[in-house]
PDB file of C-alpha atoms in Angstrom:
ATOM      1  CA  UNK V   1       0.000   0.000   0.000  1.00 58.00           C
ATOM      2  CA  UNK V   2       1.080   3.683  -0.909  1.00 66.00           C
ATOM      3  CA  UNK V   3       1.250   6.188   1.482  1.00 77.00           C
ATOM      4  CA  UNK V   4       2.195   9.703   0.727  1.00 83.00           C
ATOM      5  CA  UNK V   5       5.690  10.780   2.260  1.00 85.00           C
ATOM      6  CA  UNK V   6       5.242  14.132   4.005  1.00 89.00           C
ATOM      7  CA  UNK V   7       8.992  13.985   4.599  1.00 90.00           C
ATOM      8  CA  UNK V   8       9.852  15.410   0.988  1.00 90.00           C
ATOM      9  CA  UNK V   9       7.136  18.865   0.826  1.00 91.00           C
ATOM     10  CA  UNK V  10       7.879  19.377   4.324  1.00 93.00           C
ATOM     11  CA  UNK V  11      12.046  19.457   3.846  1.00 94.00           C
ATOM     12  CA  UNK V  12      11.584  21.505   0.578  1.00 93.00           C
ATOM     13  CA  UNK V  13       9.171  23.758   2.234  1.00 93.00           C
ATOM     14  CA  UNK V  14      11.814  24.045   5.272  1.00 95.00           C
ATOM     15  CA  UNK V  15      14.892  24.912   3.106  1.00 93.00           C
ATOM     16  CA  UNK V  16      12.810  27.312   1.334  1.00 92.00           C
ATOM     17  CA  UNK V  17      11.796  29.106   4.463  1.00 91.00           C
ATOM     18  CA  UNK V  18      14.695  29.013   6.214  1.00 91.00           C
ATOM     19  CA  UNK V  19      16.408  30.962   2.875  1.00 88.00           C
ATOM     20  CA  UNK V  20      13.915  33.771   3.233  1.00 86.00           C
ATOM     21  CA  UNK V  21      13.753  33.608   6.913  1.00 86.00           C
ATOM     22  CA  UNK V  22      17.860  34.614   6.093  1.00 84.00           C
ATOM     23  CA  UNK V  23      16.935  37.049   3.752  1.00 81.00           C
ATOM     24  CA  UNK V  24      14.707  39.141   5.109  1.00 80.00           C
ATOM     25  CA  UNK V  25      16.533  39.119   8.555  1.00 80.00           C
ATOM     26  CA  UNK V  26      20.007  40.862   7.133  1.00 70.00           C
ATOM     27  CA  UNK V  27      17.409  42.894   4.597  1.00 67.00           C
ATOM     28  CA  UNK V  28      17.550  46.940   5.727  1.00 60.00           C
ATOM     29  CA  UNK V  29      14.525  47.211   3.922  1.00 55.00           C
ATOM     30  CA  UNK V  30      11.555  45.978   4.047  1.00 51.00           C
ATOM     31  CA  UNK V  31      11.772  45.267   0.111  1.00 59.00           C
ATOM     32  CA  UNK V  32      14.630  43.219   0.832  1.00 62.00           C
ATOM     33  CA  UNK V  33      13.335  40.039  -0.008  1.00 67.00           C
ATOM     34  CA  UNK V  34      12.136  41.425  -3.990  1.00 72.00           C
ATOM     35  CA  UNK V  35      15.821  42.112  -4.706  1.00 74.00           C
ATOM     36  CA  UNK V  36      16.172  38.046  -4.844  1.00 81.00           C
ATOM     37  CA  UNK V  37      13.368  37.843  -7.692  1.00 81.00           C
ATOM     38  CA  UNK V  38      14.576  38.331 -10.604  1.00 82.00           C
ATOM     39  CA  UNK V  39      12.759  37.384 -13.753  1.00 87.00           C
ATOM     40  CA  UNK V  40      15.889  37.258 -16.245  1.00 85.00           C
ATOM     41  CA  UNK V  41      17.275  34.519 -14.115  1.00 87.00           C
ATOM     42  CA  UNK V  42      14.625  32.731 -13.728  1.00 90.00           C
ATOM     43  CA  UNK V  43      14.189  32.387 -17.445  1.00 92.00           C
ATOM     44  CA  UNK V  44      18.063  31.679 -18.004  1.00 92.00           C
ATOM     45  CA  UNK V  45      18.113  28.678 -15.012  1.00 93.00           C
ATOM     46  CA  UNK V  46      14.185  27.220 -15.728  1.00 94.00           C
ATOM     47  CA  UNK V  47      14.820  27.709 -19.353  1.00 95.00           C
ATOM     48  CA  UNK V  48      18.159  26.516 -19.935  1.00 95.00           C
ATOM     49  CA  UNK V  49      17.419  23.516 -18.105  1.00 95.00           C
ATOM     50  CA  UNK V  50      14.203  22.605 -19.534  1.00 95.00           C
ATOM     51  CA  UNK V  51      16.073  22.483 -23.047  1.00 95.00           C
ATOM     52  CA  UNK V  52      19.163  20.365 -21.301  1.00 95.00           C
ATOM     53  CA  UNK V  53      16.465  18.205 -20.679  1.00 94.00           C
ATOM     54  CA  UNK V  54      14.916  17.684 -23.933  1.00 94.00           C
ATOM     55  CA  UNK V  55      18.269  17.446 -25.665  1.00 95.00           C
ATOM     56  CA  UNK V  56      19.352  14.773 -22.864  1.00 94.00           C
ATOM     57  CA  UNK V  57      16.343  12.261 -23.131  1.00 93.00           C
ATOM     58  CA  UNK V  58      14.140  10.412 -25.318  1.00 91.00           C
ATOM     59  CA  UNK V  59      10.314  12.254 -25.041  1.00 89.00           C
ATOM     60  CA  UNK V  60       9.079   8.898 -24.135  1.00 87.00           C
ATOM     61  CA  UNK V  61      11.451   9.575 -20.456  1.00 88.00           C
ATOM     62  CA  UNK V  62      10.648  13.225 -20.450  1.00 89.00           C
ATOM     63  CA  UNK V  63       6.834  12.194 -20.183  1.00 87.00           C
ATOM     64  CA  UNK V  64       7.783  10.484 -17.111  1.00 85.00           C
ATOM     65  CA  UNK V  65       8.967  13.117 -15.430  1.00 87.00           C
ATOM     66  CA  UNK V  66       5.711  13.579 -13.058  1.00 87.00           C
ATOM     67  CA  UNK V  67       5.249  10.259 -12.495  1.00 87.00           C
ATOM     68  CA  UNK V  68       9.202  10.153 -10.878  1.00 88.00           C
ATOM     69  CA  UNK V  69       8.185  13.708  -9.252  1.00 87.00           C
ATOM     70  CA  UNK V  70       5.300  11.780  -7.437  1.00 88.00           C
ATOM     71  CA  UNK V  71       6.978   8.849  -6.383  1.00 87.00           C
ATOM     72  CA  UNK V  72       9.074  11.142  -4.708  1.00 86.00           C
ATOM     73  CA  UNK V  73       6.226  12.396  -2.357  1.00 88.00           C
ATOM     74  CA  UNK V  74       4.973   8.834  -1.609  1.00 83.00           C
ATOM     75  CA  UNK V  75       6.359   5.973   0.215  1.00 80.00           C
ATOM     76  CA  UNK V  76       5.651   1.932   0.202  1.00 77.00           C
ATOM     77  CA  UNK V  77       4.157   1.294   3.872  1.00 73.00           C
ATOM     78  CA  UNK V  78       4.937  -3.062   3.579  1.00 74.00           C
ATOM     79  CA  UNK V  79       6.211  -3.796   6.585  1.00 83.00           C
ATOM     80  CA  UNK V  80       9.002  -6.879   6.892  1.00 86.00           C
ATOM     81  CA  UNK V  81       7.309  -8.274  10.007  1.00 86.00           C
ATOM     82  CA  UNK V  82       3.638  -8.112   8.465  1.00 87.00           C
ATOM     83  CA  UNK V  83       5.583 -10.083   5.364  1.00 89.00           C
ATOM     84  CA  UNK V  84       6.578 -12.846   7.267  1.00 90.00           C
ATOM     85  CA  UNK V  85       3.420 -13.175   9.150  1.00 89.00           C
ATOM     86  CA  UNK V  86       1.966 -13.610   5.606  1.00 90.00           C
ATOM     87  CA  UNK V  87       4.474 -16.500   4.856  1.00 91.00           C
ATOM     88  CA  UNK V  88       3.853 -18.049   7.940  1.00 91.00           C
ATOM     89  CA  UNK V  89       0.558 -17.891   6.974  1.00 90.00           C
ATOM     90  CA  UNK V  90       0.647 -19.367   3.390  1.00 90.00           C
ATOM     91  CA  UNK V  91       3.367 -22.051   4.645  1.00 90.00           C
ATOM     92  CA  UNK V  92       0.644 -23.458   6.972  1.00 91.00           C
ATOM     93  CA  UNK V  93      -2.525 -23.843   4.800  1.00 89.00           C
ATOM     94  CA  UNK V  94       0.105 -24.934   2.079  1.00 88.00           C
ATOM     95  CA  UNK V  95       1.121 -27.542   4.551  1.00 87.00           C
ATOM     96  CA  UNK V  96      -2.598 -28.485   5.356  1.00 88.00           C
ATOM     97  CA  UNK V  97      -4.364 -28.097   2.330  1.00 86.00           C
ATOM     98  CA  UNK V  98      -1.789 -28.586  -0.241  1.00 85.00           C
ATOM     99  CA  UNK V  99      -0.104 -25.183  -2.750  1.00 85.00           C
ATOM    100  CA  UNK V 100      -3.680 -25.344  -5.042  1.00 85.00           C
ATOM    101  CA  UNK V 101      -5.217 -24.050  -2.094  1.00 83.00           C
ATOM    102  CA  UNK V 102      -2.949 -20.755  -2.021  1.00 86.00           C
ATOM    103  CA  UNK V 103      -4.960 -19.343  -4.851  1.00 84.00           C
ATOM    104  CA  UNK V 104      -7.934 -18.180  -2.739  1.00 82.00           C
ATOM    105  CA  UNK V 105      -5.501 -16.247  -0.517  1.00 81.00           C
ATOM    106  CA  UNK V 106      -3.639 -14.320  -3.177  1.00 81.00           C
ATOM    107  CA  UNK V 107      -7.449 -12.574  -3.478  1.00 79.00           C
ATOM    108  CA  UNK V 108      -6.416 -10.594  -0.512  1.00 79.00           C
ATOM    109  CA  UNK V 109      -2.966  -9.752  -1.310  1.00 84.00           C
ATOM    110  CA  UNK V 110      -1.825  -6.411  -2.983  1.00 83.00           C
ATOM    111  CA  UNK V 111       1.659  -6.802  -3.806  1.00 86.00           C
ATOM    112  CA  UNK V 112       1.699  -8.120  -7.649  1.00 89.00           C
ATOM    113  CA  UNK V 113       4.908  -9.762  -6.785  1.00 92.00           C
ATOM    114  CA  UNK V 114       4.236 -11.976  -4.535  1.00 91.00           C
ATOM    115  CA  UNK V 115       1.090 -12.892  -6.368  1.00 91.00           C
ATOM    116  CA  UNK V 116       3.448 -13.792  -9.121  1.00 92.00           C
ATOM    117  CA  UNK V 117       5.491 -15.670  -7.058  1.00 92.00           C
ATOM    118  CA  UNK V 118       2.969 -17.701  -5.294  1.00 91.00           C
ATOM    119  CA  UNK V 119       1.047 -18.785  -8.901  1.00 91.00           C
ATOM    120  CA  UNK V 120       4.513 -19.993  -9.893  1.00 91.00           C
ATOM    121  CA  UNK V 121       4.797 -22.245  -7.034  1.00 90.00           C
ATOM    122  CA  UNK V 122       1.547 -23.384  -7.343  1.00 89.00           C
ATOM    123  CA  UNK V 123       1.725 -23.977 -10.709  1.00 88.00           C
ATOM    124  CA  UNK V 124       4.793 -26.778 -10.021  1.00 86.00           C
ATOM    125  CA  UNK V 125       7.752 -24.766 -11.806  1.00 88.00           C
ATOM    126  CA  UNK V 126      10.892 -25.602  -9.887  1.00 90.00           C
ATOM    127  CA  UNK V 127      12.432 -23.447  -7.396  1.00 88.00           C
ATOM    128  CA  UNK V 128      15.515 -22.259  -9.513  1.00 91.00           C
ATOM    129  CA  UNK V 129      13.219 -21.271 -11.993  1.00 93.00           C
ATOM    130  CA  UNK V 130      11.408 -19.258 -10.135  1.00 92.00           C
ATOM    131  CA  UNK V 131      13.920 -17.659  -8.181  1.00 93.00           C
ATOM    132  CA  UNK V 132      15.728 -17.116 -12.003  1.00 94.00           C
ATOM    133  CA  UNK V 133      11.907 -15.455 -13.181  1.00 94.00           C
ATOM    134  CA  UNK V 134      11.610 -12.996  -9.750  1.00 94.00           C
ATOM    135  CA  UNK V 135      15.117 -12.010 -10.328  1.00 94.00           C
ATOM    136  CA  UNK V 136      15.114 -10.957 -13.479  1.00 95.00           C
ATOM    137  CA  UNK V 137      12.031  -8.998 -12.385  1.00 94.00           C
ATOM    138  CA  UNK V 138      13.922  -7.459 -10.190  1.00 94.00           C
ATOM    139  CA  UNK V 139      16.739  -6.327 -12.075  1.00 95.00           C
ATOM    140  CA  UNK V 140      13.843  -4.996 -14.565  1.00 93.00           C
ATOM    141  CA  UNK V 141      12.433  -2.865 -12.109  1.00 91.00           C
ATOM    142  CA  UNK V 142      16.236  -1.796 -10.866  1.00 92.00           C
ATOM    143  CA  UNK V 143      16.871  -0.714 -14.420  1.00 92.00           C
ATOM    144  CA  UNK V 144      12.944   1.360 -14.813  1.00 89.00           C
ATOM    145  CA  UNK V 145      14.201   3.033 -11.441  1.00 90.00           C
ATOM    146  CA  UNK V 146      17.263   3.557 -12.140  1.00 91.00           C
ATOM    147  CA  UNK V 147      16.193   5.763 -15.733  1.00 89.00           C
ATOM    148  CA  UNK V 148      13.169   7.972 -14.179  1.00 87.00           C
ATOM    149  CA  UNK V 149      15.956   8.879 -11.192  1.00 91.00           C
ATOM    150  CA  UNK V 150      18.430   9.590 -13.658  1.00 92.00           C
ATOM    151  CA  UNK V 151      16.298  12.593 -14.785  1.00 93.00           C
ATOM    152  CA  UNK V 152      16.384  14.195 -11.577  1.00 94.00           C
ATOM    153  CA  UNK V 153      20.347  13.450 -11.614  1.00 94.00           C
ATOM    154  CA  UNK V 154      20.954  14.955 -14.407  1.00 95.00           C
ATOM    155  CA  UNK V 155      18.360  18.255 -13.357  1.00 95.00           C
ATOM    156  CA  UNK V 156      20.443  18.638 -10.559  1.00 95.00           C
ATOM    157  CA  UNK V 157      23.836  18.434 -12.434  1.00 95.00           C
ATOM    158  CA  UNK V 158      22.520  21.045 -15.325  1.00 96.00           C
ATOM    159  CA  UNK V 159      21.044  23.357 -12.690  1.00 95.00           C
ATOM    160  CA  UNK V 160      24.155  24.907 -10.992  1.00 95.00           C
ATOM    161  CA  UNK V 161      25.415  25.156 -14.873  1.00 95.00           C
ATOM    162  CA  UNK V 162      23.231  27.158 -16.029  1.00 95.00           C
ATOM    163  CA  UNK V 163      23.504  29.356 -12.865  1.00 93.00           C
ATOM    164  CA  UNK V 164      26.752  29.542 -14.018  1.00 93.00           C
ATOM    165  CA  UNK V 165      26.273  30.958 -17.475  1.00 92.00           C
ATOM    166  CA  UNK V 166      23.736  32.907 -16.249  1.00 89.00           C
ATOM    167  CA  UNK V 167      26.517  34.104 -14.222  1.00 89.00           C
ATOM    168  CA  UNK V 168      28.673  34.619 -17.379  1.00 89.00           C
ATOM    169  CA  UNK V 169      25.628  36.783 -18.934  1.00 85.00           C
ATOM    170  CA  UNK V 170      25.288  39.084 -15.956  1.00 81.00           C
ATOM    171  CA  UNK V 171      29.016  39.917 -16.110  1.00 84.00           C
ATOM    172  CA  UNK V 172      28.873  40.687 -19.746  1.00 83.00           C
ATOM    173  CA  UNK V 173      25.705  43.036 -19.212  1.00 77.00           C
ATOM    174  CA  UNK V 174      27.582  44.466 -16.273  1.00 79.00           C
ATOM    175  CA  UNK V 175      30.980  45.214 -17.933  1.00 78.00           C
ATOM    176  CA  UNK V 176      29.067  46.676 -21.047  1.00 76.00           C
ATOM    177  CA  UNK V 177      27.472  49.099 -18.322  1.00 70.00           C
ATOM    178  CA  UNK V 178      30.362  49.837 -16.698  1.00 72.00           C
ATOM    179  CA  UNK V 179      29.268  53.579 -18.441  1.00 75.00           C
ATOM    180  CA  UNK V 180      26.218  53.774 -16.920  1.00 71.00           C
ATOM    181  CA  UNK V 181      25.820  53.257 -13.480  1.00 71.00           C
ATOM    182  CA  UNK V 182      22.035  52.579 -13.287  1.00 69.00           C
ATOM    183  CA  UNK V 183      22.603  49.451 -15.037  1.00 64.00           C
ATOM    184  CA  UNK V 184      25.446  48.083 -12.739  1.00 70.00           C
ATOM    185  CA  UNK V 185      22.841  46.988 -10.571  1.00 68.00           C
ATOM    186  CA  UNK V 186      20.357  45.225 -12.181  1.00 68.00           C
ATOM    187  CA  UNK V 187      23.395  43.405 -14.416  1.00 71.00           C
ATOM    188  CA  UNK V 188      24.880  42.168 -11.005  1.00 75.00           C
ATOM    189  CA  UNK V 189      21.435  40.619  -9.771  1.00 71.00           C
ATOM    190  CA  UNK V 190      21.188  38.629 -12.985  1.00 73.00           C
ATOM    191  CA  UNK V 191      25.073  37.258 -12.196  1.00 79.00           C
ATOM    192  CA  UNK V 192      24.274  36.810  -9.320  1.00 85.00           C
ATOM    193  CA  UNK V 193      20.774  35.347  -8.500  1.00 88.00           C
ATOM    194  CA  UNK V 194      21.193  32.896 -11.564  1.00 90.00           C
ATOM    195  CA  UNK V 195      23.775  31.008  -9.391  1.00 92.00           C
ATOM    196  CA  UNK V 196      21.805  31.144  -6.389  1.00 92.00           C
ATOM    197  CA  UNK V 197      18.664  29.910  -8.695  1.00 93.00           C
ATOM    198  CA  UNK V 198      20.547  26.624 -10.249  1.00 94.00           C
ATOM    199  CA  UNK V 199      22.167  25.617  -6.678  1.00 95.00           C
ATOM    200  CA  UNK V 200      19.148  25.983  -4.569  1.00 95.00           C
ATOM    201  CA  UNK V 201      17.382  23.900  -7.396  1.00 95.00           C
ATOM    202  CA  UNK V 202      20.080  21.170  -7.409  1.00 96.00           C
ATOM    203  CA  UNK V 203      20.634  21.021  -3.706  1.00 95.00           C
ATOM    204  CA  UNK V 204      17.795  21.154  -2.352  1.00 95.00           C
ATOM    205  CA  UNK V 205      15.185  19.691  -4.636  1.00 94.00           C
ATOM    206  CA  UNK V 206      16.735  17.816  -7.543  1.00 95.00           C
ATOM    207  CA  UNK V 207      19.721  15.933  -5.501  1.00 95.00           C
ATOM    208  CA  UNK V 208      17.639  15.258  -2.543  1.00 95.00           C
ATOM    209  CA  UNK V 209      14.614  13.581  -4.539  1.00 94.00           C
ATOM    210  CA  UNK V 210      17.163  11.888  -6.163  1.00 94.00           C
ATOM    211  CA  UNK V 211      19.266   9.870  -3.274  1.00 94.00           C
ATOM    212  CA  UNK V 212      15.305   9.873  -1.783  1.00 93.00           C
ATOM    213  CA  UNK V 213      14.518   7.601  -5.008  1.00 93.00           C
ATOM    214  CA  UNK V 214      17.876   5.804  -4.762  1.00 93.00           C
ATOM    215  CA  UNK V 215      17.191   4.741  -1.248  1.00 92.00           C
ATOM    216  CA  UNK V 216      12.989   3.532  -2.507  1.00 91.00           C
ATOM    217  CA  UNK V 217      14.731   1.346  -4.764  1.00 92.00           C
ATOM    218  CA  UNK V 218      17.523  -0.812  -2.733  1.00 92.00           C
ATOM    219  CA  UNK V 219      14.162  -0.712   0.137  1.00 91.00           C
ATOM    220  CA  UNK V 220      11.900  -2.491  -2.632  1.00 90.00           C
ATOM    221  CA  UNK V 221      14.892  -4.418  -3.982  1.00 92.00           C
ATOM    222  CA  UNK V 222      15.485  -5.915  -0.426  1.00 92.00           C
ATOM    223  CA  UNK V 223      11.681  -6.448   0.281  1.00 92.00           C
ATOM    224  CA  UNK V 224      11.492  -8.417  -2.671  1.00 93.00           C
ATOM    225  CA  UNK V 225      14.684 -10.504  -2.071  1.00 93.00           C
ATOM    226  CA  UNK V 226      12.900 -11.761   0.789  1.00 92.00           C
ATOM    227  CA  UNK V 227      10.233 -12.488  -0.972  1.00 93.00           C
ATOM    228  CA  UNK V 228      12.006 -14.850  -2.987  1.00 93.00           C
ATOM    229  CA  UNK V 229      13.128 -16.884   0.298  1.00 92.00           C
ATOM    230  CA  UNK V 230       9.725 -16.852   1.125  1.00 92.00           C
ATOM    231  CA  UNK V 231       7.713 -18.272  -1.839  1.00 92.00           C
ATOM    232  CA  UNK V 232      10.477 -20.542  -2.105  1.00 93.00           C
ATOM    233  CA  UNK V 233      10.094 -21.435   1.249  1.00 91.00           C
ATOM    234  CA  UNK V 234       6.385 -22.002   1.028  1.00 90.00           C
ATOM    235  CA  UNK V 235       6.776 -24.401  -2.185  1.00 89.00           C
ATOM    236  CA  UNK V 236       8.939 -26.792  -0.653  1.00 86.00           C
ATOM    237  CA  UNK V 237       6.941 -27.547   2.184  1.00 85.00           C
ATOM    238  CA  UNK V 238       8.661 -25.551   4.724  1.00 84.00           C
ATOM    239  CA  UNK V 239       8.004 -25.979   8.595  1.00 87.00           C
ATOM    240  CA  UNK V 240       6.007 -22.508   8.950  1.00 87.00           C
ATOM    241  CA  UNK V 241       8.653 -22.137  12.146  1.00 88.00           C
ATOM    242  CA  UNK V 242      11.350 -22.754  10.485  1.00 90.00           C
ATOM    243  CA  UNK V 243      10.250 -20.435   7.936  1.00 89.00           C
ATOM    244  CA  UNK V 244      10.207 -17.783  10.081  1.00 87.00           C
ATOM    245  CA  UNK V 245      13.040 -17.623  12.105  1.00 87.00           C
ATOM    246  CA  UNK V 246      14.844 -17.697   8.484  1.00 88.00           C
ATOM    247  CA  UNK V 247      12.712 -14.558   7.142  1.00 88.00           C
ATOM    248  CA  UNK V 248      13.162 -13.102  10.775  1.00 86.00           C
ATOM    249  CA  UNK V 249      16.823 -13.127   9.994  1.00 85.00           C
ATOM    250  CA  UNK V 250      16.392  -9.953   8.054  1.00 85.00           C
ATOM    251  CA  UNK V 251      14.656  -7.993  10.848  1.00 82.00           C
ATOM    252  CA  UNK V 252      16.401  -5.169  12.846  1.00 75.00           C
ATOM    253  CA  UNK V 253      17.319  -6.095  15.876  1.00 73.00           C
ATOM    254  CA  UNK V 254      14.524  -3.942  17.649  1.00 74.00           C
ATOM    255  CA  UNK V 255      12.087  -5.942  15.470  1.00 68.00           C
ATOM    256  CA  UNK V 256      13.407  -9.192  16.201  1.00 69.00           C
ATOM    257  CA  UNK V 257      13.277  -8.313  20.432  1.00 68.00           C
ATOM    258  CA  UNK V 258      10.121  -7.140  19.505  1.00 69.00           C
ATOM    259  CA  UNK V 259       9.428 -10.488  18.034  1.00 62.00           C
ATOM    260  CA  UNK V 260      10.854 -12.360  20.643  1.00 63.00           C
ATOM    261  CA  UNK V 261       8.591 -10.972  23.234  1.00 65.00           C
ATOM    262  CA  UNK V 262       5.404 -12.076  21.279  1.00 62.00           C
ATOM    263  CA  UNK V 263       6.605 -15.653  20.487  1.00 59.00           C
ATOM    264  CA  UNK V 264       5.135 -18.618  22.288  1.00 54.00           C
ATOM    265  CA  UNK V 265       7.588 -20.044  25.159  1.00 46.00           C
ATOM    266  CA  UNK V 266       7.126 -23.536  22.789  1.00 46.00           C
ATOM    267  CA  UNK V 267       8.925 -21.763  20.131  1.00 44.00           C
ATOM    268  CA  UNK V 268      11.400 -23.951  19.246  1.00 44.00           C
ATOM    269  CA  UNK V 269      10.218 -27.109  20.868  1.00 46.00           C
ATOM    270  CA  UNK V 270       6.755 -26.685  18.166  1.00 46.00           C
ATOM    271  CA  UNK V 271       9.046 -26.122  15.605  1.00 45.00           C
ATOM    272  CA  UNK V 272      11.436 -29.511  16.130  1.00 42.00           C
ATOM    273  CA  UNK V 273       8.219 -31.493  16.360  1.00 46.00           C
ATOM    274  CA  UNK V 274       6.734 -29.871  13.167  1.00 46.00           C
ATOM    275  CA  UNK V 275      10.055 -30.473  11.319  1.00 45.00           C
TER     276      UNK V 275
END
């Protein structure tokens, strides 16, 4: 199930505050905060980045680009020790009823991988194979990861740049002004609020989003590596115990004192018997 992540609006709505919060304290004026607007900037940074973008990628990735923005704001909320509960779970009517009888569960489960997994099980295909099938899965949703958060790489790469030649255009303006005095100022703003612009951009929306996105995938990568052990698990007949003190190996150890402290004292004695 998706949740949305309040983490990312709130810490992008935090750095931007506490930049005008800085602003407006060392302003003299009480206009102080309209000298950082500048529309000539904004047009050089937004602009100039917008056409880095479209030279960079295919328009098939560039139409992606709000559906990587969004993942950004939301977060998976599968938990590992709800997981193995729901291994335990299918390992004990699989024991009692037999793997055909897994089908009627999977009507109550949401994850699309583990419904994959489980039909291959039940199905008979041999445990290499499947492990082989989720794999590659895996490494094909690695790779579809890995090219939506390469657009917000790259964004935060050509941001800063493109503060920099709008950097390289304000100096030009100002030099040619160097004459005329009114213009000094309005020449330094755009070399110098371009820069600010692109690294504010890159730092603290681009980058960010993308080690946020970095950090989803080696998450969903690990949930479904256990996975794996577990449909495996569940196919070969697997004593439910067993099962899940071997899934429970993956658990922090606050969630496996946690899960300690809700086992039966029979634990391990149900489990030898079982075996």
């Amino acid at each position: 199930m998706r949740k949305r992540d309040i983490l990312t609006p709130f810490g992008i709505t935090m750095g931007f505050i506490m930049i005008m919060l800085a602003i407006v304290s060392k302003s003299s004026t009480s206009e102080g905060a309209g000298l950082f607007l500048d529309i000539s900037s904004i047009f050089i940074v937004i602009g100039g980045l917008i056409a880095s973008m479209l030279i960079t990628f295919k328009f098939e990735q560039i139409k992606l680009t709000r559906k990587v923005l969004s993942e950004a704001f939301h977060k998976n909320d599968q938990q590992l020790p709800q997981l193995i509960a729901l291994f335990v779970h299918l390992s004990e009517r699989a024991r009692r009823e037999g793997l055909l009888a897994l089908e009627n569960e999977l009507e109550e489960v949401d994850d699309p991988f583990i419904k994959k997994g489980i039909l291959l099980a039940v199905d008979g295909i041999e445990p290499e194979v499947i492990k082989d099938i989720l794999e590659a899965e895996i490494i094909a949703v690695e790779d579809r990861h890995y090219q939506g958060r390469a657009l917000l790489e790259k964004a935060g790469e050509y941001a800063p740049s493109w503060g920099m030649i709008g950097t390289l255009v304000g100096l030009v303006l100002m030099l040619n002004s160097l004459q005329d005095p009114a213009g000094l100022g309005p020449s330094m703003a755009v070399a110098l609020l371009t820069t600010l612009y692109g690294t504010v951009l890159a730092n603290l929306v681009f980058i960010p989003m993308a080690s946020k996105l970095e950090s989803k995938t080696e998450e969903e990568v690990f949930m479904k590596q256990i996975i794996i052990e577990g449909v495996i698990g569940v196919q070969s007949g697997q004593n439910p115990r067993i099962l899940e003190e071997k899934l429970s190996a993956f658990l922090s150890n606050e969630e496996r004192a946690k899960q300690l402290e809700e086992q039966p004292a029979d634990f391990m004695e149900e489990s030898v018997h079982e075996a």
